[in-house]
Structure formats: C-alpha cells, structure tokens
JSON list of C-alpha atoms in Angstrom, two decimals:
[
{"chain": "A", "resi": 6, "resn": "MET", "atom": "CA", "xyz": [-0.11, 0.79, 19.67]},
{"chain": "A", "resi": 7, "resn": "ALA", "atom": "CA", "xyz": [-2.47, 4.13, 19.10]},
{"chain": "A", "resi": 8, "resn": "ARG", "atom": "CA", "xyz": [-4.90, 3.91, 16.81]},
{"chain": "A", "resi": 9, "resn": "VAL", "atom": "CA", "xyz": [-4.99, 6.48, 14.06]},
{"chain": "A", "resi": 10, "resn": "ALA", "atom": "CA", "xyz": [-7.71, 6.79, 10.90]},
{"chain": "A", "resi": 11, "resn": "GLY", "atom": "CA", "xyz": [-9.20, 2.95, 12.22]},
{"chain": "A", "resi": 12, "resn": "VAL", "atom": "CA", "xyz": [-5.91, 1.50, 12.45]},
{"chain": "A", "resi": 13, "resn": "ASN", "atom": "CA", "xyz": [-2.62, 0.47, 15.16]},
{"chain": "A", "resi": 14, "resn": "VAL", "atom": "CA", "xyz": [0.14, 2.52, 14.67]},
{"chain": "A", "resi": 15, "resn": "PRO", "atom": "CA", "xyz": [3.33, 2.08, 16.72]},
{"chain": "A", "resi": 16, "resn": "VAL", "atom": "CA", "xyz": [3.72, 4.70, 19.07]},
{"chain": "A", "resi": 17, "resn": "LYS", "atom": "CA", "xyz": [7.58, 4.27, 19.68]},
{"chain": "A", "resi": 18, "resn": "LYS", "atom": "CA", "xyz": [7.82, 5.04, 15.86]},
{"chain": "A", "resi": 19, "resn": "CYS", "atom": "CA", "xyz": [7.99, 8.30, 14.05]},
{"chain": "A", "resi": 20, "resn": "VAL", "atom": "CA", "xyz": [5.22, 10.04, 13.02]},
{"chain": "A", "resi": 21, "resn": "PRO", "atom": "CA", "xyz": [5.04, 10.34, 8.96]},
{"chain": "A", "resi": 22, "resn": "PHE", "atom": "CA", "xyz": [6.97, 5.95, 9.70]},
{"chain": "A", "resi": 23, "resn": "ALA", "atom": "CA", "xyz": [4.35, 4.97, 11.86]},
{"chain": "A", "resi": 24, "resn": "LEU", "atom": "CA", "xyz": [1.36, 6.58, 8.83]},
{"chain": "A", "resi": 25, "resn": "THR", "atom": "CA", "xyz": [2.80, 4.79, 6.78]},
{"chain": "A", "resi": 26, "resn": "TYR", "atom": "CA", "xyz": [1.12, 1.43, 8.49]},
{"chain": "A", "resi": 27, "resn": "ILE", "atom": "CA", "xyz": [-2.09, 2.56, 6.84]},
{"chain": "A", "resi": 28, "resn": "TYR", "atom": "CA", "xyz": [-3.06, 0.88, 3.35]},
{"chain": "A", "resi": 29, "resn": "GLY", "atom": "CA", "xyz": [-2.53, 4.21, 0.79]},
{"chain": "A", "resi": 30, "resn": "ILE", "atom": "CA", "xyz": [-0.11, 6.60, 2.73]},
{"chain": "A", "resi": 31, "resn": "GLY", "atom": "CA", "xyz": [3.36, 6.07, 1.36]},
{"chain": "A", "resi": 32, "resn": "ILE", "atom": "CA", "xyz": [6.03, 8.35, 3.16]},
{"chain": "A", "resi": 33, "resn": "ALA", "atom": "CA", "xyz": [5.40, 11.06, 0.88]},
{"chain": "A", "resi": 34, "resn": "THR", "atom": "CA", "xyz": [1.50, 11.38, 1.66]},
{"chain": "A", "resi": 35, "resn": "ALA", "atom": "CA", "xyz": [2.52, 11.08, 5.97]},
{"chain": "A", "resi": 36, "resn": "ASN", "atom": "CA", "xyz": [5.05, 14.39, 5.14]},
{"chain": "A", "resi": 37, "resn": "THR", "atom": "CA", "xyz": [2.05, 15.99, 3.81]},
{"chain": "A", "resi": 38, "resn": "ILE", "atom": "CA", "xyz": [-0.09, 15.11, 6.74]},
{"chain": "A", "resi": 39, "resn": "CYS", "atom": "CA", "xyz": [1.89, 15.78, 9.24]},
{"chain": "A", "resi": 40, "resn": "TYR", "atom": "CA", "xyz": [3.03, 19.50, 7.55]},
{"chain": "A", "resi": 41, "resn": "ALA", "atom": "CA", "xyz": [-0.90, 20.04, 6.86]},
{"chain": "A", "resi": 42, "resn": "CYS", "atom": "CA", "xyz": [-1.39, 19.20, 10.58]},
{"chain": "A", "resi": 43, "resn": "GLY", "atom": "CA", "xyz": [1.53, 21.32, 11.76]},
{"chain": "A", "resi": 44, "resn": "ILE", "atom": "CA", "xyz": [3.30, 18.50, 13.84]},
{"chain": "A", "resi": 45, "resn": "ASP", "atom": "CA", "xyz": [6.83, 17.92, 14.38]},
{"chain": "A", "resi": 46, "resn": "LYS", "atom": "CA", "xyz": [7.74, 15.09, 12.41]},
{"chain": "A", "resi": 47, "resn": "ASN", "atom": "CA", "xyz": [11.09, 14.21, 14.59]},
{"chain": "A", "resi": 48, "resn": "LYS", "atom": "CA", "xyz": [8.26, 13.06, 17.48]},
{"chain": "A", "resi": 49, "resn": "ARG", "atom": "CA", "xyz": [6.97, 9.74, 17.57]},
{"chain": "A", "resi": 50, "resn": "ILE", "atom": "CA", "xyz": [3.01, 8.35, 18.60]},
{"chain": "A", "resi": 51, "resn": "SER", "atom": "CA", "xyz": [3.85, 8.35, 22.17]},
{"chain": "A", "resi": 52, "resn": "GLU", "atom": "CA", "xyz": [4.36, 11.63, 22.38]},
{"chain": "A", "resi": 53, "resn": "LEU", "atom": "CA", "xyz": [1.16, 12.97, 20.53]},
{"chain": "A", "resi": 54, "resn": "HIS", "atom": "CA", "xyz": [-1.34, 14.14, 21.80]},
{"chain": "A", "resi": 55, "resn": "SER", "atom": "CA", "xyz": [-4.76, 13.04, 21.80]},
{"chain": "A", "resi": 56, "resn": "GLU", "atom": "CA", "xyz": [-6.20, 16.25, 20.49]},
{"chain": "A", "resi": 57, "resn": "ASP", "atom": "CA", "xyz": [-3.06, 15.78, 17.49]},
{"chain": "A", "resi": 58, "resn": "ILE", "atom": "CA", "xyz": [-4.72, 12.16, 16.41]},
{"chain": "A", "resi": 59, "resn": "GLU", "atom": "CA", "xyz": [-7.65, 13.16, 16.42]},
{"chain": "A", "resi": 60, "resn": "LYS", "atom": "CA", "xyz": [-6.22, 16.04, 14.22]},
{"chain": "A", "resi": 61, "resn": "ILE", "atom": "CA", "xyz": [-4.65, 13.63, 11.66]},
{"chain": "A", "resi": 62, "resn": "SER", "atom": "CA", "xyz": [-7.80, 11.09, 11.71]},
{"chain": "A", "resi": 63, "resn": "GLY", "atom": "CA", "xyz": [-9.72, 13.82, 10.70]},
{"chain": "A", "resi": 64, "resn": "PHE", "atom": "CA", "xyz": [-7.41, 15.04, 7.93]},
{"chain": "A", "resi": 65, "resn": "ILE", "atom": "CA", "xyz": [-7.20, 11.97, 6.47]},
{"chain": "A", "resi": 66, "resn": "ARG", "atom": "CA", "xyz": [-10.49, 11.02, 6.45]},
{"chain": "A", "resi": 67, "resn": "GLN", "atom": "CA", "xyz": [-11.44, 14.01, 4.28]},
{"chain": "A", "resi": 68, "resn": "ASN", "atom": "CA", "xyz": [-8.35, 14.04, 1.86]},
{"chain": "A", "resi": 69, "resn": "TYR", "atom": "CA", "xyz": [-7.19, 10.34, 1.37]},
{"chain": "A", "resi": 70, "resn": "THR", "atom": "CA", "xyz": [-8.36, 7.57, 0.29]},
{"chain": "A", "resi": 71, "resn": "ILE", "atom": "CA", "xyz": [-7.77, 4.64, 1.86]},
{"chain": "A", "resi": 72, "resn": "GLU", "atom": "CA", "xyz": [-7.46, 0.92, 3.71]},
{"chain": "A", "resi": 73, "resn": "GLY", "atom": "CA", "xyz": [-10.23, -0.90, 2.90]},
{"chain": "A", "resi": 74, "resn": "GLU", "atom": "CA", "xyz": [-12.45, 1.62, 0.03]},
{"chain": "A", "resi": 75, "resn": "LEU", "atom": "CA", "xyz": [-8.95, 2.11, -1.67]},
{"chain": "A", "resi": 76, "resn": "ARG", "atom": "CA", "xyz": [-8.77, -2.06, -2.20]},
{"chain": "A", "resi": 77, "resn": "LYS", "atom": "CA", "xyz": [-12.03, -1.73, -3.54]},
{"chain": "A", "resi": 78, "resn": "GLU", "atom": "CA", "xyz": [-11.54, 0.94, -5.44]},
{"chain": "A", "resi": 79, "resn": "VAL", "atom": "CA", "xyz": [-8.85, -1.33, -6.80]},
{"chain": "A", "resi": 80, "resn": "ALA", "atom": "CA", "xyz": [-9.86, -4.10, -6.88]},
{"chain": "A", "resi": 81, "resn": "MET", "atom": "CA", "xyz": [-12.49, -2.72, -8.97]},
{"chain": "A", "resi": 82, "resn": "ASN", "atom": "CA", "xyz": [-10.07, -1.36, -11.88]},
{"chain": "A", "resi": 83, "resn": "ILE", "atom": "CA", "xyz": [-8.51, -4.65, -12.16]},
{"chain": "A", "resi": 84, "resn": "LYS", "atom": "CA", "xyz": [-11.74, -6.78, -12.29]},
{"chain": "A", "resi": 85, "resn": "SER", "atom": "CA", "xyz": [-13.02, -3.98, -14.96]},
{"chain": "A", "resi": 86, "resn": "LEU", "atom": "CA", "xyz": [-9.52, -3.89, -17.33]},
{"chain": "A", "resi": 87, "resn": "VAL", "atom": "CA", "xyz": [-10.48, -7.59, -17.28]},
{"chain": "A", "resi": 88, "resn": "GLU", "atom": "CA", "xyz": [-14.14, -8.04, -18.39]},
{"chain": "A", "resi": 89, "resn": "ILE", "atom": "CA", "xyz": [-13.26, -5.25, -21.33]},
{"chain": "A", "resi": 90, "resn": "GLY", "atom": "CA", "xyz": [-10.76, -7.36, -21.84]},
{"chain": "A", "resi": 91, "resn": "CYS", "atom": "CA", "xyz": [-8.08, -4.82, -22.91]},
{"chain": "A", "resi": 92, "resn": "TYR", "atom": "CA", "xyz": [-4.08, -6.69, -22.83]},
{"chain": "A", "resi": 93, "resn": "ARG", "atom": "CA", "xyz": [-3.27, -5.18, -19.05]},
{"chain": "A", "resi": 94, "resn": "GLY", "atom": "CA", "xyz": [-6.69, -7.28, -18.54]},
{"chain": "A", "resi": 95, "resn": "VAL", "atom": "CA", "xyz": [-5.41, -10.01, -19.97]},
{"chain": "A", "resi": 96, "resn": "ARG", "atom": "CA", "xyz": [-2.43, -10.57, -18.19]},
{"chain": "A", "resi": 97, "resn": "HIS", "atom": "CA", "xyz": [-4.04, -10.29, -15.05]},
{"chain": "A", "resi": 98, "resn": "ARG", "atom": "CA", "xyz": [-6.47, -12.94, -16.00]},
{"chain": "A", "resi": 99, "resn": "LYS", "atom": "CA", "xyz": [-3.57, -15.02, -17.26]},
{"chain": "A", "resi": 100, "resn": "GLY", "atom": "CA", "xyz": [-1.73, -13.98, -13.49]},
{"chain": "A", "resi": 101, "resn": "LEU", "atom": "CA", "xyz": [1.33, -12.95, -15.60]},
{"chain": "A", "resi": 102, "resn": "PRO", "atom": "CA", "xyz": [3.18, -9.30, -14.98]},
{"chain": "A", "resi": 103, "resn": "VAL", "atom": "CA", "xyz": [1.33, -6.64, -16.00]},
{"chain": "A", "resi": 104, "resn": "ARG", "atom": "CA", "xyz": [3.75, -3.48, -15.95]},
{"chain": "A", "resi": 105, "resn": "GLY", "atom": "CA", "xyz": [5.70, -4.38, -19.57]},
{"chain": "A", "resi": 106, "resn": "GLN", "atom": "CA", "xyz": [8.45, -6.31, -17.78]},
{"chain": "A", "resi": 107, "resn": "ARG", "atom": "CA", "xyz": [10.70, -9.30, -19.04]},
{"chain": "A", "resi": 108, "resn": "THR", "atom": "CA", "xyz": [9.02, -12.90, -19.03]},
{"chain": "A", "resi": 109, "resn": "HIS", "atom": "CA", "xyz": [11.60, -14.92, -20.96]},
{"chain": "A", "resi": 110, "resn": "THR", "atom": "CA", "xyz": [13.84, -15.27, -17.50]},
{"chain": "A", "resi": 111, "resn": "ASN", "atom": "CA", "xyz": [12.82, -13.64, -14.64]},
{"chain": "A", "resi": 112, "resn": "ALA", "atom": "CA", "xyz": [8.48, -12.92, -13.62]},
{"chain": "A", "resi": 113, "resn": "LYS", "atom": "CA", "xyz": [9.00, -16.19, -11.24]},
{"chain": "A", "resi": 114, "resn": "THR", "atom": "CA", "xyz": [6.89, -14.48, -8.20]},
{"chain": "A", "resi": 115, "resn": "ARG", "atom": "CA", "xyz": [4.54, -13.62, -10.86]},
{"chain": "A", "resi": 116, "resn": "LYS", "atom": "CA", "xyz": [4.84, -16.60, -13.00]},
{"chain": "A", "resi": 117, "resn": "GLY", "atom": "CA", "xyz": [4.62, -19.21, -10.41]},
{"chain": "A", "resi": 118, "resn": "ARG", "atom": "CA", "xyz": [7.21, -22.59, -10.17]},
{"chain": "A", "resi": 119, "resn": "SER", "atom": "CA", "xyz": [8.05, -24.96, -12.91]},
{"chain": "A", "resi": 120, "resn": "ARG", "atom": "CA", "xyz": [6.45, -27.48, -13.49]},
{"chain": "A", "resi": 121, "resn": "LEU", "atom": "CA", "xyz": [8.68, -29.42, -15.49]},
{"chain": "A", "resi": 122, "resn": "PRO", "atom": "CA", "xyz": [10.57, -31.99, -13.71]},
{"chain": "A", "resi": 123, "resn": "VAL", "atom": "CA", "xyz": [14.22, -31.82, -12.73]},
{"chain": "A", "resi": 124, "resn": "ALA", "atom": "CA", "xyz": [17.09, -34.93, -12.82]},
{"chain": "A", "resi": 125, "resn": "GLY", "atom": "CA", "xyz": [18.63, -35.50, -9.50]},
{"chain": "A", "resi": 126, "resn": "LYS", "atom": "CA", "xyz": [22.39, -35.37, -8.98]},
{"chain": "A", "resi": 127, "resn": "LYS", "atom": "CA", "xyz": [23.69, -38.78, -9.51]}
]
C-alpha cells in the first residue's frame, strides 16, 4: 500500500482507479489529477516514483477538499438543513429519502424494515 494524501491506496491498480480510494475523489477527478500532474493513466501506483506520488499529493491538498475535512463539511451542511427545518432537513431527521424518490414500494434501505408481524406458513 502506498500513501497518497494521507490515505493508503492499492499499489497494483492503475493510478486513476487507485486515487478513487480517497474520499472525495471520483474517477473524473482522478483523471483530471493525472492530466494536471502529467502522469500516464495506464501506469500502476507501484510503477510511480516517489516524486510523482508527492506531486499528486501536493496537487490534491492544494486543489481539493478530501477525507476528514469533506466529511465534516457534509455533516455540517446536513446539520444546518435539520436546524432550519426545511423539507430536506425534515427528511434527514426522519431517515427518509431526501431527493424526491418514491417511498410507497421502495426505500426499504432508508426506511428500515417493517414493524408489522408477518403470518407464517401452515
């Protein structure tokens, strides 16, 4: 495992896919990082020199919010929605889908399991 921006990333994967192991970086952002740092997307992390890894880490720290800071920012945004009592905040508070999905037949993951007893087979 190599450390990029304070996160262990797998060394056997290609650079863009390994960078997606960092919270806040998806595949499109990882491709942008590779292009900006001048690194071939087909190389694996194990094939990179330490200077390349440091270049990637520095670029990420300068231009992106990742890991703990991003998690904290998202949590604070949700907390503010709940405090002001807007529709999205109420949905977060109740543990229901927030972005307009239907709940009549779906949303079992978000709503939790049913509390009603189910009749067994005879």
